[in-house]
Amino acid sequence: MIFREQLTYAELPIQLSGLFDESDFLAAYDCAENGSVLVWIINRELGKQQEIEYSLSLSRVLSVDEREKALPASEEVFVEGVPYRVIKSAILEQGTNVRYEVYSVFSTDLNEKIVECDQMFASPTLEDIADVVRPAVERELLPSSYAQWLLDDRVNYWVAMLYRVRRQTAETGALEDDIFGIGLINKMKKIDTDVSSILTPILKRLAIMESISPVELINSFNRRTGLSISP
């Protein structure tokens, strides 16, 4: 993991800060490995952020063409715990010029792309590749793995997931039951198209784990989702 120093508008080189108003400044990061500063500003025409790169050695902003030519070549990287081949590449997003690291995960013969994931290069922390790739692979392969599980294991999976998300929601000051909604059901159905058939045991087991009334939990779930799960 790489931790980047975040710079304020006042800390930017005068040649750089003079190119845009402070009201358009969003963030800036010292990218020591590049010898540059990456800055995010508001592009009011696009209605999006735009990234510019300032070379400390040249004391000027680099053109998009210069940035693209300086991007590292694609390379295969080893990711512990991932039994596939991972190709790391770098791109500039069209229009915004935001630089991303892209990780393409392929089968061992490179004939099948399993999943592709990425992260912004300019951010407070550039995550270790494994911390980006492993969860992406797990999410991609989960439906096929899930299909092989016993019913009890499927119920336990959803109970653990809901318990975790409810705890995280409560930590933000929101109500735990706020996670219930059609959006949640649609996400669950991407893994199990027939998940509605096991919602009753899922919610009952979740209520037991949380030491609350199963009837009250199921009623709250029904109100928020519009479904009619029987207690």
CSV table of C-alpha atoms in Angstrom, one decimal, residues 14-193:
chain,number,residue,atom,x,y,z
A,14,ILE,CA,2.7,28.8,-8.1
A,15,GLN,CA,3.1,27.8,-11.8
A,16,LEU,CA,0.4,25.2,-11.2
A,17,SER,CA,-2.0,27.0,-8.9
A,18,GLY,CA,-2.0,29.9,-11.3
A,19,LEU,CA,-3.7,27.8,-13.9
A,20,PHE,CA,-7.1,27.5,-12.1
A,21,ASP,CA,-9.1,29.2,-9.4
A,22,GLU,CA,-9.1,27.9,-5.9
A,23,SER,CA,-12.9,27.4,-6.2
A,24,ASP,CA,-12.2,24.8,-8.9
A,25,PHE,CA,-9.6,22.9,-6.8
A,26,LEU,CA,-10.7,19.5,-5.4
A,27,ALA,CA,-7.5,17.7,-4.3
A,28,ALA,CA,-3.8,17.2,-5.0
A,29,TYR,CA,-1.4,14.4,-4.3
A,30,ASP,CA,2.3,14.2,-4.3
A,31,CYS,CA,3.3,11.2,-6.4
A,32,ALA,CA,6.9,10.9,-5.5
A,33,GLU,CA,7.5,7.8,-7.6
A,34,ASN,CA,6.5,9.9,-10.7
A,35,GLY,CA,8.3,13.1,-9.6
A,36,SER,CA,5.0,14.8,-10.2
A,37,VAL,CA,1.9,16.3,-8.5
A,38,LEU,CA,-1.5,15.0,-9.6
A,39,VAL,CA,-4.3,17.5,-9.2
A,40,TRP,CA,-8.1,17.1,-9.5
A,41,ILE,CA,-10.1,20.2,-10.5
A,42,ILE,CA,-13.7,20.8,-11.5
A,43,ASN,CA,-14.3,20.7,-15.2
A,44,ARG,CA,-17.5,22.7,-15.3
A,45,GLU,CA,-18.2,21.9,-19.0
A,46,LEU,CA,-18.1,18.1,-18.3
A,47,GLY,CA,-19.7,18.4,-14.9
A,48,LYS,CA,-16.9,16.0,-13.6
A,49,GLN,CA,-13.5,16.2,-12.0
A,50,GLN,CA,-10.5,16.4,-14.3
A,51,GLU,CA,-7.0,15.3,-13.5
A,52,ILE,CA,-3.9,17.2,-14.5
A,53,GLU,CA,-0.3,16.2,-13.9
A,54,TYR,CA,2.4,18.7,-13.1
A,55,SER,CA,6.1,17.6,-13.6
A,56,LEU,CA,8.3,18.9,-10.8
A,57,SER,CA,11.4,18.5,-12.9
A,58,LEU,CA,10.0,20.3,-15.9
A,59,SER,CA,8.0,22.9,-13.8
A,60,ARG,CA,5.0,22.6,-16.1
A,61,VAL,CA,1.8,20.6,-16.7
A,62,LEU,CA,2.2,17.6,-18.9
A,63,SER,CA,0.1,17.2,-22.0
A,64,VAL,CA,-2.3,14.2,-22.3
A,65,ASP,CA,0.0,12.8,-25.0
A,66,GLU,CA,3.0,13.1,-22.8
A,67,ARG,CA,1.2,11.4,-19.9
A,68,GLU,CA,0.0,8.5,-22.1
A,69,LYS,CA,3.5,7.9,-23.5
A,70,ALA,CA,4.9,7.9,-20.0
A,71,LEU,CA,2.5,5.3,-18.7
A,72,PRO,CA,4.2,2.0,-17.7
A,73,ALA,CA,3.9,-0.9,-20.1
A,74,SER,CA,1.5,-3.7,-19.2
A,75,GLU,CA,3.0,-6.5,-17.2
A,76,GLU,CA,2.0,-9.8,-15.6
A,77,VAL,CA,2.0,-9.7,-11.8
A,78,PHE,CA,1.8,-12.4,-9.2
A,79,VAL,CA,-1.1,-12.1,-6.8
A,80,GLU,CA,-0.9,-14.4,-3.8
A,81,GLY,CA,-4.1,-16.4,-3.3
A,82,VAL,CA,-5.3,-15.9,-6.9
A,83,PRO,CA,-4.7,-19.0,-9.1
A,84,TYR,CA,-5.0,-17.0,-12.3
A,85,ARG,CA,-2.9,-14.8,-14.4
A,86,VAL,CA,-3.1,-11.1,-13.7
A,87,ILE,CA,-2.1,-8.4,-16.1
A,88,LYS,CA,-1.5,-4.9,-14.7
A,89,SER,CA,-1.9,-1.9,-17.0
A,90,ALA,CA,-2.3,1.9,-16.7
A,91,ILE,CA,-4.8,4.0,-18.6
A,92,LEU,CA,-6.0,7.6,-18.6
A,93,GLU,CA,-9.8,7.8,-18.6
A,94,GLN,CA,-11.1,9.5,-21.7
A,95,GLY,CA,-12.4,13.0,-21.1
A,96,THR,CA,-11.3,13.3,-17.5
A,97,ASN,CA,-7.7,12.1,-17.9
A,98,VAL,CA,-7.9,10.4,-14.5
A,99,ARG,CA,-5.2,7.8,-14.3
A,100,TYR,CA,-6.2,4.3,-13.3
A,101,GLU,CA,-4.3,1.1,-12.6
A,102,VAL,CA,-6.3,-1.7,-14.3
A,103,TYR,CA,-6.0,-5.4,-13.3
A,104,SER,CA,-7.2,-7.9,-15.9
A,105,VAL,CA,-7.6,-11.5,-14.5
A,106,PHE,CA,-7.3,-14.3,-17.1
A,107,SER,CA,-7.4,-18.1,-17.1
A,108,THR,CA,-4.0,-19.7,-17.0
A,109,ASP,CA,-4.0,-20.0,-20.8
A,110,LEU,CA,-5.0,-16.4,-21.2
A,111,ASN,CA,-8.0,-17.4,-23.4
A,112,GLU,CA,-10.7,-16.3,-20.9
A,113,LYS,CA,-11.0,-13.0,-19.1
A,114,ILE,CA,-12.4,-13.8,-15.7
A,115,VAL,CA,-12.8,-10.2,-14.3
A,116,GLU,CA,-11.3,-6.8,-14.6
A,117,CYS,CA,-11.0,-4.3,-11.7
A,118,ASP,CA,-9.1,-1.0,-11.2
A,119,GLN,CA,-8.2,1.7,-8.7
A,120,MET,CA,-7.4,5.4,-9.1
A,121,PHE,CA,-3.7,6.0,-9.2
A,122,ALA,CA,-4.1,9.4,-7.4
A,123,SER,CA,-5.7,8.7,-4.1
A,124,PRO,CA,-4.8,9.0,-0.4
A,125,THR,CA,-3.8,5.3,-0.5
A,126,LEU,CA,-2.9,3.1,-3.5
A,127,GLU,CA,-4.0,-0.3,-2.3
A,128,ASP,CA,-1.9,-3.4,-2.7
A,129,ILE,CA,-2.9,-5.2,-5.9
A,130,ALA,CA,-4.0,-8.3,-4.0
A,131,ASP,CA,-6.5,-6.3,-1.9
A,132,VAL,CA,-8.2,-5.1,-5.1
A,133,VAL,CA,-8.0,-8.3,-7.2
A,134,ARG,CA,-8.9,-11.0,-4.6
A,135,PRO,CA,-12.3,-9.5,-3.7
A,136,ALA,CA,-13.1,-8.9,-7.3
A,137,VAL,CA,-12.3,-12.5,-8.2
A,138,GLU,CA,-14.3,-13.8,-5.3
A,139,ARG,CA,-17.3,-11.6,-6.3
A,140,GLU,CA,-17.1,-12.8,-9.9
A,141,LEU,CA,-16.9,-16.5,-9.0
A,142,LEU,CA,-19.3,-16.4,-6.0
A,143,PRO,CA,-22.5,-17.4,-8.0
A,144,SER,CA,-20.9,-20.6,-9.4
A,145,SER,CA,-19.5,-21.5,-6.0
A,146,TYR,CA,-22.7,-20.6,-4.2
A,147,ALA,CA,-24.7,-22.9,-6.6
A,148,GLN,CA,-22.7,-25.9,-5.2
A,149,TRP,CA,-23.4,-25.1,-1.5
A,150,LEU,CA,-25.9,-26.9,0.7
A,151,LEU,CA,-29.0,-25.1,1.7
A,152,ASP,CA,-27.8,-24.5,5.2
A,153,ASP,CA,-24.6,-23.0,4.0
A,154,ARG,CA,-26.5,-20.6,1.7
A,155,VAL,CA,-28.6,-19.4,4.6
A,156,ASN,CA,-25.6,-18.9,6.8
A,157,TYR,CA,-23.9,-16.9,4.0
A,158,TRP,CA,-26.7,-14.4,3.8
A,159,VAL,CA,-27.1,-14.2,7.6
A,160,ALA,CA,-23.4,-13.3,8.0
A,161,MET,CA,-23.6,-10.8,5.1
A,162,LEU,CA,-26.7,-9.1,6.5
A,163,TYR,CA,-25.4,-9.0,10.0
A,164,ARG,CA,-22.2,-7.4,8.8
A,165,VAL,CA,-23.9,-4.8,6.7
A,166,ARG,CA,-26.4,-4.0,9.4
A,167,ARG,CA,-23.6,-3.4,11.9
A,168,GLN,CA,-21.8,-1.1,9.4
A,169,THR,CA,-25.0,0.8,8.8
A,170,ALA,CA,-25.6,1.3,12.6
A,171,GLU,CA,-22.1,2.7,12.9
A,172,THR,CA,-23.0,5.5,10.6
A,173,GLY,CA,-25.9,6.5,12.8
A,174,ALA,CA,-28.6,5.1,10.5
A,175,LEU,CA,-31.1,2.4,11.4
A,176,GLU,CA,-30.0,-1.1,10.9
A,177,ASP,CA,-33.3,-1.9,9.1
A,178,ASP,CA,-32.5,0.8,6.5
A,179,ILE,CA,-30.5,-1.7,4.5
A,180,PHE,CA,-33.8,-3.5,3.6
A,181,GLY,CA,-35.1,-2.5,0.2
A,182,ILE,CA,-35.6,-3.7,-3.3
A,183,GLY,CA,-32.0,-2.7,-4.1
A,184,LEU,CA,-30.8,-5.3,-1.6
A,185,ILE,CA,-33.1,-8.0,-3.0
A,186,ASN,CA,-31.8,-7.3,-6.5
A,187,LYS,CA,-28.2,-7.6,-5.4
A,188,MET,CA,-29.0,-10.9,-3.6
A,189,LYS,CA,-30.7,-12.2,-6.8
A,190,LYS,CA,-27.6,-11.7,-8.8
A,191,ILE,CA,-26.1,-14.5,-6.7
A,192,ASP,CA,-29.2,-16.6,-6.1
A,193,THR,CA,-32.1,-16.0,-8.5
